[in-house]
Amino acid sequence: MPTTRRQFLTYSSVVGAGAMVPLGSAAAAHAADTRPQSAMRLRRDPFTLGVAAGDPESDGFVIWTRLAPEPMAEDGLGGMPGMPVPVRWEVATDERFRRVVRRGTTVARATSAHALHVEVRGLEPGREYWYRFASGLHRSRSGRAVTAPRPDQMPRSLAMSFVSCAQYEHGFFTAYRRLAEDRPDLVLHLGDYQYEYTANAYVAPGGNVRDHDGPETTTLAGYRQRQAQYKLDPDLQEAHAVTAWAVVFDDHEVDNNWAADVPENPEDQRGFTARRAAAFRAYYENMPLRRTSVPRGPQMQLYRRVQWGRLANLHMLDTRQFRDDQGCGDGYKADCPAAVDPKRSITGAEQEKWLLDGFGSSQARWDLLGQQVFFGQRDADGGPLKSVSMDAWDGYAASRDRITQGWVDAGVRNPVVLTGDVHAHWADELKLDYDDPTSRSVGTELVCSSITSGGDGADTGAQAHPWLQWNPHLKFQNNLRGYVNTTITPDSMTADFRCLGRVQTPDAPVFTRATFEIEDRVPVLNQTADNPLAGAPTPRRGQSDEQVTRETIERETARP
């Protein structure tokens, strides 16, 4: 990859600028590769995109950064020259790095847009650490991460937050900063980390507050640039720096409502495999993922588990890459035959078996499914027809039934599904037979609203949405933006639905709109708090059920 004059001027030659590499360290293996470049020093700060950690285990985690002194460069390479660059990293037990316990040097390469993924090992279980990077005279900000407990240990608690759907143009990422201020042990991102549209193609009610740079993302350079634009946001950088994340993608990291090898628009079919490969590569380069998730062209191993001692297993799912195409043309459809076809799957057979095997071997107190789209049934028609989303698990009812029956048959103690996608908070109880409202609940689902997608939204009563009338297993809905904080103990799981009154103006405060508790071995939702926000936007008075239903469907299926 040739180096342009502008990229060359990013560097200055410095005699002896190379990092000291301890003999016998992993970095020493790269000495021959890094020595020619160790005499080059970056003139501008390359750590503009912040730092991140991910996928914690009991002895370590992944730490990430990407060198980009010119992060919005149109070629997607961040203003870096086409040569390897050595980067030093260190992990300490204190914020001021007085007690460094691990350090090394690794190489950032042009072929991966100078992204770094360091899998740190040899740490103590169940404690917090701080990490940072350096190159030449430049040092990154520090980040914090918490290691998981030992696999045989029952910890007192886990503070876990989950988020989804951050459309950059629709609002400010204040919710990410508020999440960072809450200081969880672990964050799950359940998809739609970034959106693919060009500026003003997808407009929020009330208008967009900022613009995407560049055209709709279809190329590797475009996806890299878009990821950089999001990573530049200071609120998002705070959320990444506060603790480790476990991430999965949904649709907008690639293309709206894509399904396996099928794009949203049939006319885009010819180039979709290359587009998917480009999106996957940029996603990996910009996320704190382990090497087991390195893409191979248009294939990527994303589903995996994070174990938190004997307290919780987090099964992180991929409901895009292996699904059958949405039935009946997508959208909300009534009595679609494809939705109940037993041969159709949203996970694919291999992932379904992996998940069911995981249920069978689990000894955790709580089994959490971190995934993208609504799991429980939501009938949008109060009459005799059943109108459901073809993109959600409702469009793959037999697949949902097999998963639900699987955790029942395996005797999973406390199954809880965690969901994003729908740009509103929801909470519901899960059934084997949704058509019988008296049937017992066999699990619960917690759904987080969006960080920004859909704009400000509106505050509503906890049970004001009309769908709750004819879907009695649905217990809560709210249309403000925000995220969910959970506290998981051996005896219960508490969920705080955190909300912001507005996201289209910056720096809004956060508040807990509602709190639900799930008791050990009791798969029902107990609401313990209901806190409307005075002064928050409210829906228009006098709306009919039909109007609310139409607006809900429009919000969930909005597209340019």
Coordinates of C-alpha atoms in Angstrom, one line a residue:
M1 CA 0.0 0.0 0.0
P2 CA 1.8 3.2 -1.1
T3 CA 2.4 6.1 1.3
T4 CA 1.2 9.5 0.1
R5 CA 3.3 12.7 0.7
R6 CA 0.6 13.9 3.2
Q7 CA 0.8 10.6 5.1
F8 CA 4.6 10.7 5.1
L9 CA 4.4 14.2 6.7
T10 CA 2.4 12.6 9.5
Y11 CA 5.7 11.1 10.6
S12 CA 9.2 12.4 11.5
S13 CA 12.3 10.3 11.7
V14 CA 13.7 10.0 15.2
V15 CA 16.9 8.1 16.0
G16 CA 16.3 5.6 18.8
A17 CA 12.5 6.2 19.1
G18 CA 11.7 2.5 19.3
A19 CA 10.0 1.0 22.4
M20 CA 12.1 -1.2 24.7
V21 CA 10.8 -4.8 24.3
P22 CA 11.5 -7.2 27.2
L23 CA 13.2 -10.4 26.1
G24 CA 11.0 -13.4 26.1
S25 CA 7.8 -11.3 25.8
A26 CA 5.2 -11.8 23.1
A27 CA 6.3 -8.5 21.6
A28 CA 9.8 -9.8 21.0
A29 CA 8.4 -12.2 18.4
H30 CA 7.6 -9.1 16.3
A31 CA 11.0 -7.5 16.8
A32 CA 12.1 -8.2 13.3
D33 CA 8.9 -6.8 11.9
T34 CA 8.8 -3.6 14.0
R35 CA 12.5 -2.7 14.0
P36 CA 12.5 -0.9 10.6
Q37 CA 9.5 1.3 11.7
S38 CA 10.7 1.9 15.3
A39 CA 12.6 4.9 14.0
M40 CA 9.4 6.6 12.9
R41 CA 7.4 8.8 15.3
L42 CA 3.9 10.1 14.7
R43 CA 3.7 13.8 14.7
R44 CA 0.0 14.0 15.4
D45 CA -2.1 12.3 18.0
P46 CA -3.1 8.9 16.6
F47 CA -5.5 8.0 19.5
T48 CA -8.4 10.2 18.3
L49 CA -10.9 7.3 18.4
G50 CA -10.4 6.4 22.0
V51 CA -10.0 3.0 23.6
A52 CA -12.2 0.0 24.4
A53 CA -12.2 -3.3 26.1
G54 CA -14.4 -6.3 25.5
D55 CA -15.3 -10.0 26.1
P56 CA -14.1 -10.3 29.7
E57 CA -13.0 -13.7 31.0
S58 CA -11.7 -14.6 34.5
D59 CA -8.1 -14.0 33.6
G60 CA -8.3 -11.1 31.1
F61 CA -10.1 -9.2 28.3
V62 CA -9.5 -7.7 24.9
I63 CA -8.2 -4.1 24.7
W64 CA -8.7 -2.1 21.5
T65 CA -7.6 1.1 19.8
R66 CA -7.1 2.3 16.3
L67 CA -4.5 4.7 15.1
A68 CA -6.1 7.6 13.1
P69 CA -4.5 11.0 13.2
E70 CA -6.9 12.0 10.4
P71 CA -10.0 9.9 11.4
M72 CA -12.3 11.1 8.7
A73 CA -10.0 10.5 5.7
E74 CA -12.1 9.5 2.7
D75 CA -10.0 6.4 2.1
G76 CA -11.0 5.0 5.5
L77 CA -7.3 4.7 6.6
G78 CA -7.4 7.5 9.2
G79 CA -4.5 9.5 7.7
M80 CA -2.0 6.7 8.4
P81 CA 0.8 5.6 6.1
G82 CA 0.9 2.2 4.6
M83 CA 3.4 0.7 7.0
P84 CA 3.3 -1.2 10.3
V85 CA 3.6 0.9 13.5
P86 CA 4.6 -0.5 16.9
V87 CA 2.3 0.4 19.8
R88 CA 3.0 -0.1 23.5
W89 CA 0.3 -1.1 25.9
E90 CA 0.0 -1.6 29.6
V91 CA -2.5 -2.8 32.2
A92 CA -2.5 -1.7 35.8
T93 CA -4.4 -2.3 39.0
D94 CA -4.8 1.5 39.7
E95 CA -5.9 4.5 37.7
R96 CA -2.6 6.2 37.9
F97 CA -0.6 3.2 36.6
R98 CA 1.7 3.0 39.6
R99 CA 1.2 -0.8 39.7
V100 CA 1.5 -2.1 36.1
V101 CA 0.9 -5.8 36.0
R102 CA 1.0 -6.5 32.2
R103 CA 2.7 -4.6 29.3
G104 CA 3.9 -5.3 25.8
T105 CA 4.3 -4.0 22.3
T106 CA 2.1 -5.0 19.3
V107 CA 2.0 -3.9 15.7
A108 CA -0.7 -1.9 14.0
R109 CA -0.9 -2.7 10.3
A110 CA -2.3 -0.9 7.4
T111 CA -4.2 -4.0 6.2
S112 CA -6.5 -3.7 9.3
A113 CA -6.6 0.1 9.2
H114 CA -4.1 0.2 12.0
A115 CA -6.6 -1.3 14.5
L116 CA -5.2 -3.2 17.5
H117 CA -6.8 -6.1 19.4
V118 CA -4.7 -7.2 22.4
E119 CA -6.0 -10.3 24.3
V120 CA -4.6 -9.7 27.8
R121 CA -4.1 -12.8 29.9
G122 CA -2.8 -13.6 33.4
L123 CA -5.0 -11.2 35.3
E124 CA -6.8 -11.9 38.6
P125 CA -10.5 -12.8 38.4
G126 CA -13.2 -10.5 39.6
R127 CA -11.4 -7.2 39.9
E128 CA -11.1 -4.0 38.0
Y129 CA -8.1 -2.9 35.9
W130 CA -7.0 0.1 33.9
Y131 CA -5.3 0.0 30.5
R132 CA -3.8 2.4 27.9
F133 CA -1.7 2.6 24.8
A134 CA 1.3 4.7 23.6
S135 CA 3.1 5.3 20.3
G136 CA 6.2 7.5 20.2
L137 CA 5.4 10.5 22.4
H138 CA 1.7 10.0 22.2
R139 CA -0.4 8.3 24.8
S140 CA -4.0 7.3 24.7
R141 CA -6.6 8.0 27.4
S142 CA -7.0 5.2 29.9
G143 CA -9.9 2.7 30.0
R144 CA -11.3 0.5 32.8
A145 CA -12.3 -3.1 32.6
V146 CA -13.5 -5.7 35.1
T147 CA -12.5 -9.4 34.8
A148 CA -15.1 -12.0 35.3
P149 CA -15.1 -14.1 38.4
R150 CA -13.7 -17.6 38.5
P151 CA -16.0 -20.1 36.7
D152 CA -16.6 -21.9 40.0
Q153 CA -17.3 -18.8 42.0
M154 CA -20.7 -17.3 42.9
P155 CA -20.2 -13.5 43.0
R156 CA -22.5 -11.3 45.1
S157 CA -23.7 -9.3 42.1
L158 CA -23.2 -8.2 38.5
A159 CA -24.0 -4.7 37.4
M160 CA -24.8 -5.1 33.7
S161 CA -26.2 -2.5 31.3
F162 CA -27.5 -3.0 27.8
V163 CA -28.0 -0.6 24.9
S164 CA -28.9 -0.5 21.2
C165 CA -29.7 1.7 18.2
A166 CA -27.6 4.9 18.1
Q167 CA -28.5 6.8 14.9
Y168 CA -25.9 9.6 14.9
E169 CA -28.1 12.1 13.1
H170 CA -31.2 11.7 15.3
G171 CA -29.7 13.0 18.5
F172 CA -26.8 13.5 20.8
F173 CA -25.2 10.4 22.5
T174 CA -25.9 11.8 26.0
A175 CA -27.3 8.4 27.0
Y176 CA -23.8 6.9 26.5
R177 CA -22.3 9.4 28.9
R178 CA -25.0 8.8 31.5
L179 CA -24.4 5.1 31.2
A180 CA -20.7 5.8 31.9
E181 CA -21.6 7.8 34.9
D182 CA -23.6 4.8 36.2
R183 CA -20.3 2.8 36.1
P184 CA -21.5 -0.8 35.3
D185 CA -19.3 -3.9 35.4
L186 CA -20.3 -4.9 31.9
V187 CA -22.1 -3.4 28.9
L188 CA -23.9 -5.3 26.1
H189 CA -24.5 -3.6 22.8
L190 CA -27.3 -5.4 21.0
G191 CA -26.9 -3.9 17.6
D192 CA -27.3 -0.9 15.3
Y193 CA -24.1 0.6 16.7
Q194 CA -23.9 2.7 13.5
Y195 CA -26.3 3.4 10.6
E196 CA -25.5 3.2 6.9
Y197 CA -27.5 6.1 5.5
T198 CA -26.2 9.2 3.8
A199 CA -27.1 12.5 5.4
N200 CA -30.8 13.2 5.7
A201 CA -31.9 10.0 4.1
Y202 CA -33.4 8.8 7.5
V203 CA -34.9 11.8 9.2
A204 CA -36.1 11.8 12.8
P205 CA -39.4 13.5 13.8
G206 CA -38.5 17.2 14.4
G207 CA -35.4 16.9 12.1
N208 CA -31.9 15.7 12.4
V209 CA -29.4 17.5 14.7
R210 CA -26.2 16.5 12.8
D211 CA -25.2 14.8 9.6
H212 CA -23.4 11.6 8.5
D213 CA -20.3 12.3 6.4
G214 CA -20.1 10.5 3.0
P215 CA -22.5 8.5 0.9
E216 CA -24.4 5.4 2.1
T217 CA -21.9 2.9 3.3
T218 CA -21.3 0.1 0.8
T219 CA -17.5 -0.1 0.6
L220 CA -14.7 -0.9 3.0
A221 CA -13.5 2.7 3.0
G222 CA -17.1 4.0 3.6
Y223 CA -17.7 1.6 6.5
R224 CA -14.3 2.5 8.1
Q225 CA -15.0 6.2 7.8
R226 CA -18.5 5.8 9.3
Q227 CA -17.2 3.8 12.2
A228 CA -14.6 6.5 12.8
Q229 CA -17.3 9.3 12.8
Y230 CA -19.2 7.5 15.5
K231 CA -16.1 6.7 17.5
L232 CA -15.1 10.4 17.5
D233 CA -18.2 11.2 19.6
P234 CA -16.9 12.0 23.2
D235 CA -20.0 10.6 24.9
L236 CA -19.5 7.2 23.1
Q237 CA -15.8 7.3 24.0
E238 CA -16.7 7.7 27.7
A239 CA -19.0 4.7 27.6
H240 CA -16.3 2.5 26.0
A241 CA -13.7 3.7 28.5
V242 CA -15.8 2.9 31.6
T243 CA -15.9 -0.9 31.3
A244 CA -15.7 -3.9 28.9
W245 CA -18.4 -4.4 26.3
A246 CA -19.8 -7.5 24.6
V247 CA -21.1 -6.5 21.2
V248 CA -23.2 -8.1 18.5
F249 CA -24.4 -6.4 15.3
D250 CA -28.0 -6.2 14.0
D251 CA -28.9 -4.9 10.5
H252 CA -27.8 -1.3 10.2
E253 CA -24.1 -2.2 10.6
V254 CA -24.6 -3.6 7.1
D255 CA -27.9 -2.8 5.4
N256 CA -31.5 -2.3 6.7
N257 CA -33.2 -5.6 7.5
W258 CA -30.7 -7.7 5.6
A259 CA -31.2 -11.5 6.0
A260 CA -28.2 -13.8 5.4
D261 CA -27.3 -13.2 1.7
V262 CA -30.4 -11.1 0.9
P263 CA -30.2 -7.3 1.0
E264 CA -33.1 -5.0 1.7
N265 CA -33.5 -4.0 -1.9
P266 CA -33.4 -6.7 -4.6
E267 CA -31.6 -4.4 -7.0
D268 CA -28.6 -4.5 -4.6
Q269 CA -28.3 -8.3 -4.7
R270 CA -25.4 -8.4 -7.2
G271 CA -22.9 -6.6 -5.0
F272 CA -24.3 -7.6 -1.6
T273 CA -21.7 -10.3 -0.7
A274 CA -18.9 -7.8 -1.2
R275 CA -20.8 -5.2 0.8
R276 CA -21.3 -7.6 3.7
A277 CA -17.7 -8.6 3.7
A278 CA -16.7 -4.9 3.8
A279 CA -19.1 -4.2 6.7
F280 CA -17.9 -7.2 8.7
R281 CA -14.3 -6.3 8.2
A282 CA -14.8 -2.7 9.4
Y283 CA -17.0 -3.9 12.3
Y284 CA -14.3 -6.2 13.6
E285 CA -11.6 -3.5 13.1
N286 CA -13.5 -1.1 15.3
M287 CA -14.9 -3.4 18.0
P288 CA -13.1 -5.0 21.0
L289 CA -13.6 -8.6 19.8
R290 CA -11.4 -11.6 20.1
R291 CA -9.5 -13.2 17.2
T292 CA -12.1 -15.9 17.0
S293 CA -14.4 -13.2 15.4
V294 CA -12.0 -12.2 12.7
P295 CA -14.1 -12.2 9.5
R296 CA -13.4 -14.5 6.6
G297 CA -14.8 -12.6 3.7
P298 CA -18.6 -12.4 4.2
Q299 CA -18.5 -14.8 7.1
M300 CA -18.0 -13.9 10.8
Q301 CA -18.2 -15.9 14.0
L302 CA -20.1 -13.5 16.3
Y303 CA -22.3 -15.7 18.5
R304 CA -20.4 -16.7 21.6
R305 CA -20.7 -16.8 25.4
V306 CA -19.5 -14.7 28.3
Q307 CA -19.5 -16.4 31.7
W308 CA -19.8 -14.5 34.9
G309 CA -18.8 -17.2 37.4
R310 CA -21.8 -19.4 38.5
L311 CA -24.0 -16.3 38.5
A312 CA -24.7 -15.8 34.8
N313 CA -24.1 -17.1 31.4
L314 CA -24.6 -14.5 28.6
H315 CA -25.4 -16.2 25.3
M316 CA -24.7 -13.5 22.6
L317 CA -26.7 -14.4 19.5
D318 CA -26.5 -13.5 15.8
T319 CA -30.0 -13.2 14.3
R320 CA -28.9 -11.8 10.9
Q321 CA -26.2 -13.9 9.3
F322 CA -28.0 -17.2 9.2
R323 CA -31.7 -16.4 9.1
D324 CA -34.1 -17.2 6.4
D325 CA -35.4 -14.2 4.5
Q326 CA -38.3 -12.4 6.1
G327 CA -41.7 -13.8 5.1
C328 CA -44.4 -12.2 3.1
G329 CA -42.3 -9.2 2.0
D330 CA -41.3 -8.1 5.5
G331 CA -43.0 -5.5 7.6
Y332 CA -46.0 -6.3 9.8
K333 CA -48.3 -8.9 8.2
A334 CA -51.4 -10.7 9.3
D335 CA -51.5 -14.5 9.3
C336 CA -48.4 -15.0 7.1
P337 CA -47.8 -18.7 6.4
A338 CA -44.0 -18.3 6.4
A339 CA -44.2 -17.0 10.0
V340 CA -45.2 -20.4 11.3
D341 CA -43.3 -22.6 8.8
P342 CA -41.4 -25.1 11.0
K343 CA -38.5 -25.3 8.5
R344 CA -37.6 -21.6 8.8
S345 CA -35.1 -20.3 11.3
I346 CA -33.9 -17.0 12.6
T347 CA -30.6 -18.4 14.0
G348 CA -29.8 -21.2 11.5
A349 CA -29.5 -24.8 12.6
E350 CA -25.9 -24.7 13.8
Q351 CA -26.4 -21.7 16.1
E352 CA -29.7 -23.2 17.4
K353 CA -27.9 -26.4 18.3
W354 CA -25.1 -24.4 20.0
L355 CA -27.6 -22.5 22.1
L356 CA -29.7 -25.6 23.1
D357 CA -26.4 -27.4 24.0
G358 CA -25.5 -24.4 26.1
F359 CA -28.8 -24.6 28.0
G360 CA -28.2 -28.3 28.6
S361 CA -24.8 -27.8 30.1
S362 CA -25.5 -24.5 32.0
Q363 CA -25.0 -24.5 35.8
A364 CA -25.5 -20.7 36.0
R365 CA -28.2 -19.1 38.2
W366 CA -29.2 -16.9 35.3
D367 CA -29.1 -17.6 31.6
L368 CA -29.3 -14.4 29.6
L369 CA -29.8 -14.2 25.8
G370 CA -28.2 -11.0 24.4
Q371 CA -29.8 -10.6 21.0
Q372 CA -31.3 -8.2 18.5
V373 CA -35.0 -8.4 17.8
F374 CA -38.2 -8.7 19.8
F375 CA -38.6 -12.3 21.1
G376 CA -42.1 -12.5 22.6
Q377 CA -45.3 -12.3 20.6
R378 CA -46.6 -8.8 19.8
D379 CA -49.9 -8.9 18.0
A380 CA -50.6 -5.4 16.5
D381 CA -54.2 -6.2 15.6
G382 CA -56.8 -6.1 18.4
G383 CA -59.3 -8.0 16.2
P384 CA -59.4 -11.6 15.0
L385 CA -56.3 -11.4 12.8
K386 CA -52.8 -11.8 14.2
S387 CA -50.5 -9.1 12.7
V388 CA -46.9 -9.4 13.7
S389 CA -43.4 -8.2 12.6
M390 CA -41.8 -10.5 10.0
D391 CA -38.4 -9.2 11.0
A392 CA -38.7 -10.2 14.7
W393 CA -39.0 -13.7 16.2
D394 CA -42.8 -13.4 15.5
G395 CA -41.8 -14.0 11.8
Y396 CA -40.0 -17.2 12.9
A397 CA -42.5 -18.6 15.4
A398 CA -41.3 -22.2 15.1
S399 CA -37.7 -21.1 15.7
R400 CA -38.8 -19.3 18.8
D401 CA -40.8 -22.3 20.0
R402 CA -37.8 -24.6 19.7
I403 CA -35.6 -22.2 21.7
T404 CA -38.2 -21.7 24.4
Q405 CA -39.0 -25.4 24.7
G406 CA -35.3 -26.0 24.8
W407 CA -34.7 -24.0 27.9
V408 CA -37.8 -25.5 29.5
D409 CA -36.6 -29.1 28.7
A410 CA -33.1 -28.3 30.0
G411 CA -34.4 -27.0 33.3
V412 CA -32.8 -23.6 32.8
R413 CA -33.3 -21.9 36.2
N414 CA -33.8 -18.3 35.1
P415 CA -34.0 -17.6 31.4
V416 CA -34.1 -13.9 30.5
V417 CA -34.0 -12.5 26.9
L418 CA -32.3 -9.1 26.4
T419 CA -33.4 -7.2 23.3
G420 CA -32.9 -4.0 21.3
D421 CA -34.1 -2.9 17.9
V422 CA -37.5 -1.4 18.4
H423 CA -36.6 2.1 19.7
A424 CA -38.7 1.8 22.8
H425 CA -38.5 0.2 26.3
W426 CA -40.6 -2.9 26.7
A427 CA -40.9 -5.7 29.3
D428 CA -42.8 -8.9 28.8
E429 CA -43.3 -12.5 30.0
L430 CA -42.5 -15.4 27.7
K431 CA -44.9 -18.3 27.0
L432 CA -45.0 -21.6 25.2
D433 CA -48.6 -20.7 24.1
Y434 CA -49.2 -17.0 23.6
D435 CA -52.7 -17.7 22.4
D436 CA -53.7 -18.9 25.9
P437 CA -53.3 -15.9 28.2
T438 CA -53.7 -18.2 31.2
S439 CA -50.7 -20.4 30.3
R440 CA -47.8 -20.1 32.6
S441 CA -44.8 -17.8 32.0
V442 CA -41.6 -19.7 31.3
G443 CA -39.2 -16.7 30.9
T444 CA -39.0 -13.0 30.8
E445 CA -37.8 -10.4 28.2
L446 CA -36.3 -6.9 28.8
V447 CA -36.1 -4.6 25.8
C448 CA -34.1 -1.4 25.8
S449 CA -35.0 1.7 23.9
S450 CA -32.6 3.4 21.5
I451 CA -29.7 5.7 22.4
T452 CA -31.0 8.2 19.8
S453 CA -32.9 6.5 17.0
G454 CA -36.3 8.0 16.4
G455 CA -35.4 11.4 18.0
D456 CA -36.8 12.6 21.4
G457 CA -39.7 10.2 21.7
A458 CA -42.4 10.8 24.3
D459 CA -43.1 9.7 27.9
T460 CA -46.1 7.4 28.3
G461 CA -47.8 5.6 31.1
A462 CA -46.3 2.2 31.9
Q463 CA -49.3 0.4 30.5
A464 CA -50.7 3.1 28.2
H465 CA -49.8 1.4 24.9
P466 CA -53.0 -0.3 23.4
W467 CA -51.1 -3.5 22.5
L468 CA -50.9 -4.3 26.2
Q469 CA -54.7 -4.7 26.2
W470 CA -54.8 -7.7 23.9
N471 CA -51.3 -9.0 24.6
P472 CA -51.6 -9.5 28.4
H473 CA -48.0 -10.9 28.6
L474 CA -46.7 -7.5 27.6
K475 CA -46.3 -5.6 30.9
F476 CA -44.5 -2.3 30.1
Q477 CA -43.8 0.1 27.2
N478 CA -42.2 3.6 27.1
N479 CA -41.2 5.6 24.1
L480 CA -38.4 7.8 25.6
R481 CA -34.7 7.1 24.6
G482 CA -32.3 5.5 27.0
Y483 CA -30.9 2.2 28.1
V484 CA -31.4 -0.5 30.8
N485 CA -29.3 -1.1 33.9
T486 CA -29.6 -4.4 35.6
T487 CA -28.3 -5.7 39.0
I488 CA -28.1 -9.5 39.0
T489 CA -27.7 -11.4 42.3
P490 CA -28.2 -15.0 43.2
D491 CA -31.7 -14.1 44.5
S492 CA -33.0 -11.7 41.9
M493 CA -32.5 -9.6 38.8
T494 CA -33.5 -6.0 38.9
A495 CA -33.9 -3.9 35.8
D496 CA -34.0 -0.1 35.8
F497 CA -35.4 1.4 32.6
R498 CA -33.2 4.6 32.3
C499 CA -34.6 7.4 30.2
L500 CA -33.7 10.9 28.9
G501 CA -36.4 13.5 28.4
R502 CA -34.7 14.7 25.2
V503 CA -31.8 13.6 23.0
Q504 CA -32.1 16.3 20.2
T505 CA -30.5 18.8 22.6
P506 CA -27.3 17.8 24.4
D507 CA -26.6 17.0 28.1
A508 CA -30.1 15.9 29.2
P509 CA -30.3 14.3 32.7
V510 CA -31.2 10.7 33.1
F511 CA -33.9 9.2 35.3
T512 CA -35.3 5.8 36.0
R513 CA -38.7 5.5 34.4
A514 CA -39.6 2.1 35.8
T515 CA -38.1 -0.7 37.7
F516 CA -38.9 -4.4 37.5
E517 CA -37.7 -7.3 39.6
I518 CA -37.4 -11.0 38.6
E519 CA -37.1 -13.4 41.5
D520 CA -35.0 -16.5 41.4
R521 CA -37.1 -19.4 39.9
V522 CA -40.1 -17.1 39.4
P523 CA -40.3 -16.1 35.7
V524 CA -42.7 -13.1 36.2
L525 CA -42.1 -9.4 36.2
N526 CA -42.8 -7.5 39.4
Q527 CA -42.9 -3.7 38.9
T528 CA -41.4 -1.9 41.9
A529 CA -41.2 1.7 40.6
D530 CA -43.1 3.9 38.2
N531 CA -41.6 7.4 37.8
P532 CA -43.1 9.7 35.1
L533 CA -40.9 12.7 34.3
A534 CA -42.5 16.1 34.7
G535 CA -41.9 18.2 31.6
A536 CA -41.0 15.3 29.3
P537 CA -42.6 15.3 25.8
T538 CA -46.0 13.5 25.9
P539 CA -48.1 11.9 23.2
R540 CA -51.0 13.9 21.7
R541 CA -54.1 13.6 23.7
G542 CA -57.0 11.7 22.3
Q543 CA -55.1 9.3 20.1
S544 CA -57.0 6.2 19.0
D545 CA -55.6 2.7 19.4
E546 CA -55.2 2.7 15.6
Q547 CA -53.1 5.8 15.6
V548 CA -50.8 4.5 18.3
T549 CA -50.5 1.2 16.5
R550 CA -49.7 3.0 13.2
E551 CA -47.1 5.2 14.8
T552 CA -45.5 2.2 16.6
I553 CA -45.2 0.3 13.3
E554 CA -43.9 3.3 11.5
R555 CA -41.2 3.9 14.2
E556 CA -40.0 0.2 14.0
T557 CA -40.0 -0.1 10.2
A558 CA -38.9 3.4 9.3
R559 CA -36.6 3.6 6.4
P560 CA -35.6 6.2 3.7

